PDB file of C-alpha atoms in Angstrom:
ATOM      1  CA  UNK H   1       4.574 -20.652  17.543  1.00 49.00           C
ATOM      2  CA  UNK H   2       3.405 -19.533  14.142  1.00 69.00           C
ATOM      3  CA  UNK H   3       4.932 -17.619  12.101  1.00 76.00           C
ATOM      4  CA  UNK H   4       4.380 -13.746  12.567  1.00 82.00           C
ATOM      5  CA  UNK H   5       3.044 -11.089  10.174  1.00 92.00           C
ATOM      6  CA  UNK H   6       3.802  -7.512   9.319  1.00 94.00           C
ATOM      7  CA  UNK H   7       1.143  -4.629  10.018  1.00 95.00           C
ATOM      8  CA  UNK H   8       1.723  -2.290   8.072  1.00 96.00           C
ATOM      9  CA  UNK H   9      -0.235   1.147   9.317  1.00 96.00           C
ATOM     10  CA  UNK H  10      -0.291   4.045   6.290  1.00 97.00           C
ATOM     11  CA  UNK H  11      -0.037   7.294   7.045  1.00 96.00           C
ATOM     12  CA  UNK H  12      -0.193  10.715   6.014  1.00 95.00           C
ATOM     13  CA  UNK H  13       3.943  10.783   6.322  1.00 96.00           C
ATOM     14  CA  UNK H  14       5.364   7.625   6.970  1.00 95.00           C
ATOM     15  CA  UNK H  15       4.998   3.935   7.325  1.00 95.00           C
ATOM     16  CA  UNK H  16       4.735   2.639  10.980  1.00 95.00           C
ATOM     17  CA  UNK H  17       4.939  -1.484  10.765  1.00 95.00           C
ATOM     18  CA  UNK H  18       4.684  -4.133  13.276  1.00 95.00           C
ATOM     19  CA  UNK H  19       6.038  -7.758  13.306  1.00 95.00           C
ATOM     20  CA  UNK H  20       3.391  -9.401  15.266  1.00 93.00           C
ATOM     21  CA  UNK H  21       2.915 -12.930  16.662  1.00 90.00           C
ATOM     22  CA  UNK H  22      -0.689 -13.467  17.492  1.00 86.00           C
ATOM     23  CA  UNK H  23      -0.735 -11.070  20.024  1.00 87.00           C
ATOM     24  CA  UNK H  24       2.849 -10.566  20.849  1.00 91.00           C
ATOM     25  CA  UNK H  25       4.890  -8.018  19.330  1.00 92.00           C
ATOM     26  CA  UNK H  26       8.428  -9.066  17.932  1.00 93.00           C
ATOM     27  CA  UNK H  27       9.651  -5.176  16.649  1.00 94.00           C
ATOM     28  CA  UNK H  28       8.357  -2.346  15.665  1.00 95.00           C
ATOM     29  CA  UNK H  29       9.540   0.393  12.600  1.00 94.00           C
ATOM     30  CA  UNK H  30       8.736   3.820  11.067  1.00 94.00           C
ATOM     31  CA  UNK H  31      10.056   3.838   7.398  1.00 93.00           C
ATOM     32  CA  UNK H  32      10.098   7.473   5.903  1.00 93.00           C
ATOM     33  CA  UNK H  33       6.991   7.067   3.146  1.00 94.00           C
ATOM     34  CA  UNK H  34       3.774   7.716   3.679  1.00 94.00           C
ATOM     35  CA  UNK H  35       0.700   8.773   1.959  1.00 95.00           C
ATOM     36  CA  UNK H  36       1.498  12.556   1.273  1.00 93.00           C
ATOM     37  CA  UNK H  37       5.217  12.338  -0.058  1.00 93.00           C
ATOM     38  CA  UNK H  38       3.973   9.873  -2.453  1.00 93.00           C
ATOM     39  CA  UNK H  39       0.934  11.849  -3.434  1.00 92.00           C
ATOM     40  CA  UNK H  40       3.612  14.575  -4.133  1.00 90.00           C
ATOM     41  CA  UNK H  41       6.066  12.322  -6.101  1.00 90.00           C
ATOM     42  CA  UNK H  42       2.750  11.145  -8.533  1.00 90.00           C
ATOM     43  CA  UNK H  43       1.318  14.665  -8.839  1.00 85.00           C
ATOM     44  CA  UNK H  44       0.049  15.267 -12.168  1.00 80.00           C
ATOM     45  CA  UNK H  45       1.674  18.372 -12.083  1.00 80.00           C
ATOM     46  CA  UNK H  46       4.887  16.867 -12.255  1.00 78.00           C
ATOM     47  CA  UNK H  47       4.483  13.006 -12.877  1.00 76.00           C
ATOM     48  CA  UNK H  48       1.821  13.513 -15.801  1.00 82.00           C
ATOM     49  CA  UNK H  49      -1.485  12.556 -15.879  1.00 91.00           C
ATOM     50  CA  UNK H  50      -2.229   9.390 -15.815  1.00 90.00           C
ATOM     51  CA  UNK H  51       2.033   9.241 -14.413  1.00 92.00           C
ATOM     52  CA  UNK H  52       4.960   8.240 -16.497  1.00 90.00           C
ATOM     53  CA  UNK H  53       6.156   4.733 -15.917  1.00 91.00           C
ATOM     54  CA  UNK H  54       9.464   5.625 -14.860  1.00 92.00           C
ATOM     55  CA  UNK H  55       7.841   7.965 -11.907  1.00 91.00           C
ATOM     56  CA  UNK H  56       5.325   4.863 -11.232  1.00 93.00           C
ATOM     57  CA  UNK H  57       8.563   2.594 -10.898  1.00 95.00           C
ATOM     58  CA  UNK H  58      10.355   5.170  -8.693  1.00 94.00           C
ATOM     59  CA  UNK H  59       7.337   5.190  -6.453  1.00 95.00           C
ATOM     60  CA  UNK H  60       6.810   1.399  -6.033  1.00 97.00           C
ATOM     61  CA  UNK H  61      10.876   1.157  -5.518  1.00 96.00           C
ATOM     62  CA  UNK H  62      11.325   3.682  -2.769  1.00 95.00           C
ATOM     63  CA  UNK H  63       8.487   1.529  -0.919  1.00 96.00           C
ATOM     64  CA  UNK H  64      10.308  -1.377  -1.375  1.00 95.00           C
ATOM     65  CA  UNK H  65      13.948  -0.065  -0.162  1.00 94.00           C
ATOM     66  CA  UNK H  66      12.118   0.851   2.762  1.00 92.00           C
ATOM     67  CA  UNK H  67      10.705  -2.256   3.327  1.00 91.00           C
ATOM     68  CA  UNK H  68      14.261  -3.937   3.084  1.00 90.00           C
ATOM     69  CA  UNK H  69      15.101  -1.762   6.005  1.00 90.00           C
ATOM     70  CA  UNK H  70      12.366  -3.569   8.450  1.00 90.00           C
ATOM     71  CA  UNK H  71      14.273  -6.916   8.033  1.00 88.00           C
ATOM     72  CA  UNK H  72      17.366  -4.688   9.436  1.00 90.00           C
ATOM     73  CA  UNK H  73      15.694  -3.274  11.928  1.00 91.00           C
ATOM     74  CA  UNK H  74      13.389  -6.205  13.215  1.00 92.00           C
ATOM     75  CA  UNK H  75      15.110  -9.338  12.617  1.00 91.00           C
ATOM     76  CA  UNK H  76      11.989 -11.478  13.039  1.00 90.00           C
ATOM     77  CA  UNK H  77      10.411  -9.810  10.284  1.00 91.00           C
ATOM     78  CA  UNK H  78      12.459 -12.080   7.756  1.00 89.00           C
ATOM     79  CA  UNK H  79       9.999 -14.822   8.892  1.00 88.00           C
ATOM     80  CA  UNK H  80       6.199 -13.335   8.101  1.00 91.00           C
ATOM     81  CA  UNK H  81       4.508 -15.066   5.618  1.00 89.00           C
ATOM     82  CA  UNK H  82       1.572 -12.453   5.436  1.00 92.00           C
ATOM     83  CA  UNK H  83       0.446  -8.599   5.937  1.00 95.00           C
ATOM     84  CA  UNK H  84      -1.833  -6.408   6.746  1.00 96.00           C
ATOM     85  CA  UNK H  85      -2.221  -2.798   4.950  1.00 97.00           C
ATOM     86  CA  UNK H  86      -4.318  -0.953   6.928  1.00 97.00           C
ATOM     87  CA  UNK H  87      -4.773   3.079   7.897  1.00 95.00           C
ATOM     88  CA  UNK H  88      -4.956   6.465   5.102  1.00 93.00           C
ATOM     89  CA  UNK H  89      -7.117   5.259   1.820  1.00 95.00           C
ATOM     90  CA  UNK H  90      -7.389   1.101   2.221  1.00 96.00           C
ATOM     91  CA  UNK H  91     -10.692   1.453   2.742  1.00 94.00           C
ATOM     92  CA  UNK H  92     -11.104   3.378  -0.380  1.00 95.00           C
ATOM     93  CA  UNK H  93      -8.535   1.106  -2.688  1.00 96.00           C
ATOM     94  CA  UNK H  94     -11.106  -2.265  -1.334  1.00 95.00           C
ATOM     95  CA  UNK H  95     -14.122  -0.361  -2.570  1.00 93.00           C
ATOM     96  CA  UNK H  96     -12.259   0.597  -5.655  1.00 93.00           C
ATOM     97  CA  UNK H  97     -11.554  -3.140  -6.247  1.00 91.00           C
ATOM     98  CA  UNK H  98     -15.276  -4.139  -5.224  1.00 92.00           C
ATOM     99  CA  UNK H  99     -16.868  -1.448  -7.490  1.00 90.00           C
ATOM    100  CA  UNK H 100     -18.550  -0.182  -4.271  1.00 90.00           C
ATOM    101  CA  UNK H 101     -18.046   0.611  -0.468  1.00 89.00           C
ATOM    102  CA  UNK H 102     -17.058  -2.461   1.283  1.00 92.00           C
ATOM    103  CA  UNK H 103     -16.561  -3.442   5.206  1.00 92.00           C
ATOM    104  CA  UNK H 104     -12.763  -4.112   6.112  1.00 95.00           C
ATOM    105  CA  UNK H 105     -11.178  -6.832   6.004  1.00 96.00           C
ATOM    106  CA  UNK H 106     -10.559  -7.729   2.403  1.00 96.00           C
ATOM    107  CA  UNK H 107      -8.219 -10.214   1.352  1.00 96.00           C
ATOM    108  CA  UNK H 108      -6.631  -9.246  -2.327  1.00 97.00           C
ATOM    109  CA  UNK H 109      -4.433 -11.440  -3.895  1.00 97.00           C
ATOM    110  CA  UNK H 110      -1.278 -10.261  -5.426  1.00 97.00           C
ATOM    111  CA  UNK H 111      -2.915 -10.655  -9.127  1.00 97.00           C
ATOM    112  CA  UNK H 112      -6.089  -8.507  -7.860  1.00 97.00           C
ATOM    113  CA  UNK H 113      -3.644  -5.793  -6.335  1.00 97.00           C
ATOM    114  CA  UNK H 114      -1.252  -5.820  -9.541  1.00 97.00           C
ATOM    115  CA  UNK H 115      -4.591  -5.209 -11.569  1.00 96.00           C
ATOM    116  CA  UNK H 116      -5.786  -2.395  -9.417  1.00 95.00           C
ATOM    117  CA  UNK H 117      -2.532  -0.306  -9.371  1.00 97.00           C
ATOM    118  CA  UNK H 118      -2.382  -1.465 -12.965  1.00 96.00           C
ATOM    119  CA  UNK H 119      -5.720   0.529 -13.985  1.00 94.00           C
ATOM    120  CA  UNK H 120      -5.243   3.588 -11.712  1.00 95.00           C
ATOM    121  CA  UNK H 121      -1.590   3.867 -13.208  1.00 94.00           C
ATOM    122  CA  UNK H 122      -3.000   3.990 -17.034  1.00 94.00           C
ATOM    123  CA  UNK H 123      -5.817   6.191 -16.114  1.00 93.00           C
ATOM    124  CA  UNK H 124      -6.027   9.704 -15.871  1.00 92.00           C
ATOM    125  CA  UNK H 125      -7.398  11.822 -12.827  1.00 91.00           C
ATOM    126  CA  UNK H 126     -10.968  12.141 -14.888  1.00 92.00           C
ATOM    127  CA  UNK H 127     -10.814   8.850 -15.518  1.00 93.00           C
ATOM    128  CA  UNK H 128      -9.986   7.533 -12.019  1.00 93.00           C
ATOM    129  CA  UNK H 129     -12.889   9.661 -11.005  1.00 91.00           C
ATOM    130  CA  UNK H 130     -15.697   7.392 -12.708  1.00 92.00           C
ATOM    131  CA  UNK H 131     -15.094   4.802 -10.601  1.00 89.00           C
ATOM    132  CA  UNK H 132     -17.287   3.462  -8.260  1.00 86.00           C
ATOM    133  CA  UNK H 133     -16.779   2.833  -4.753  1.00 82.00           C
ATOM    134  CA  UNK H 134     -13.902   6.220  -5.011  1.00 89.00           C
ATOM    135  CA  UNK H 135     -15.253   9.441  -3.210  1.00 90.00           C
ATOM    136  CA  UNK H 136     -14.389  12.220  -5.255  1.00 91.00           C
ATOM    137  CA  UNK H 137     -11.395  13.684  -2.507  1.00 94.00           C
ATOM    138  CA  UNK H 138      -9.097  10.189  -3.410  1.00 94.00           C
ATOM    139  CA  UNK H 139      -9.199  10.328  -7.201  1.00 93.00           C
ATOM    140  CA  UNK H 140      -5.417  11.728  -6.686  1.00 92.00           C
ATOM    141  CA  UNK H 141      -4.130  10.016  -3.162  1.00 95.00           C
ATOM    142  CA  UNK H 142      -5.466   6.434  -4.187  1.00 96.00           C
ATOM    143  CA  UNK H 143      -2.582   5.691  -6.632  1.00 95.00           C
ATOM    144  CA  UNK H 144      -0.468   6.269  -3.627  1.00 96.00           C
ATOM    145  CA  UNK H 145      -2.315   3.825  -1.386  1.00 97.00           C
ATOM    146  CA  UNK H 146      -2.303   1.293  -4.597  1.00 97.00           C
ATOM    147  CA  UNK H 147       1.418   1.886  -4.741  1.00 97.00           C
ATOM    148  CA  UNK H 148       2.345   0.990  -1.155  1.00 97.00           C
ATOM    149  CA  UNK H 149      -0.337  -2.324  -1.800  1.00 98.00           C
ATOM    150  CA  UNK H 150       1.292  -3.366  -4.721  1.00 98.00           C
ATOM    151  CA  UNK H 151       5.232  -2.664  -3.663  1.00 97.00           C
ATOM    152  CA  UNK H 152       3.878  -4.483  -0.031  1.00 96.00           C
ATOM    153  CA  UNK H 153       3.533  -7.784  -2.176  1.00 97.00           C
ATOM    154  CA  UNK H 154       5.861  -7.630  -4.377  1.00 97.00           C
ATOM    155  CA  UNK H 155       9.172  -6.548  -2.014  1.00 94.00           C
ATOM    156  CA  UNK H 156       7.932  -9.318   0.366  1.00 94.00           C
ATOM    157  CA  UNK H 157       6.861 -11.689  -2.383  1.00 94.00           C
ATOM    158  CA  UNK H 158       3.216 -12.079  -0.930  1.00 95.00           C
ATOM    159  CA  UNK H 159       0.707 -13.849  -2.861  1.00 96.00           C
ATOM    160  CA  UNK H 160      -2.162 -11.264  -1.434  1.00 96.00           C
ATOM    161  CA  UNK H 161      -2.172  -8.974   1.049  1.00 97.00           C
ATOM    162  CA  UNK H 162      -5.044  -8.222   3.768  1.00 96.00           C
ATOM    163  CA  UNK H 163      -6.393  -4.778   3.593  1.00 97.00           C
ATOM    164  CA  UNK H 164      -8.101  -3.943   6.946  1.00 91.00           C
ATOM    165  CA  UNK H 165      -7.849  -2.937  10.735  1.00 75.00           C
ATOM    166  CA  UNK H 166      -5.132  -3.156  13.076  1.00 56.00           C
ATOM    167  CA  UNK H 167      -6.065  -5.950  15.369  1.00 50.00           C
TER     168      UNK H 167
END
């Protein structure tokens, strides 16, 4: 048996993950954090533009509580070694990483993600909207999707993280 990995599906409201072995599922999990509430909670309007640190670090540490809550609620999840990101925006936070539109799946290691949420955290909206690879209707939503990336490796202390398709 190897050991299993976490899919982790985003969506507009929540969080649905898996704990998979090869094609067996172990447990399943919706966690209350999604791609809209944390568009909300880093709204310029509110958070500043580009956000304030402590908002950035409230964001990244609500994903992680609710990632503790998995190992509660699916026991075998204590054992995955990887994960999978996949759903609202991934495809647009890989072709913000490659600089241009790129075919799922990507593998980013944990440096790679830290650097991407890293430079859409200092930027501002106009500046997140020069780059390449981000259509213009994700210059806001991506720092979400970088968010739940970058809280994904660090609250399960991944050294990279597959963006891509459920399998």
């Amino acid at each position: 048996m190897n050991e299993p990995d976490l899919f982790i599906e985003l969506t507009e409201q929540h969080l649905s993950v898996s704990v998979r072995d090869g094609d067996e599922s172990l447990g399943t999990a919706q966690l209350p954090v999604g791609l809209h509430p944390l568009a909300d909670q880093l709204d310029p309007s509110s958070a500043g533009d580009p956000p304030r640190p402590e908002q950035l670090t409230n964001a990244v540490g609500l994903v992680v509580d609710h990632l503790d809550d998995i190992d509660r609620e699916v026991p075998a999840s204590v054992a995955c070694l990887g994960a999978v990101l996949h759903g609202e925006g991934v495809q647009q936070l890989a072709s913000v990483e490659a600089g241009h539109e790129v075919v799922l799946p990507v593998v980013l290691s944990r440096a790679e993600l830290e650097d991407i949420f890293r430079t859409l955290a200092t930027e501002s909206a106009a500046e997140r909207s020069s780059n390449p690879g981000l259509p213009s209707e994700w210059v806001h939503p991506i720092l979400a999707v970088a968010t739940v990336a970058v809280a994904v490796v660090r609250g399960r202390d991944l050294s990279q993280l597959t963006l891509g398709i459920s399998s």
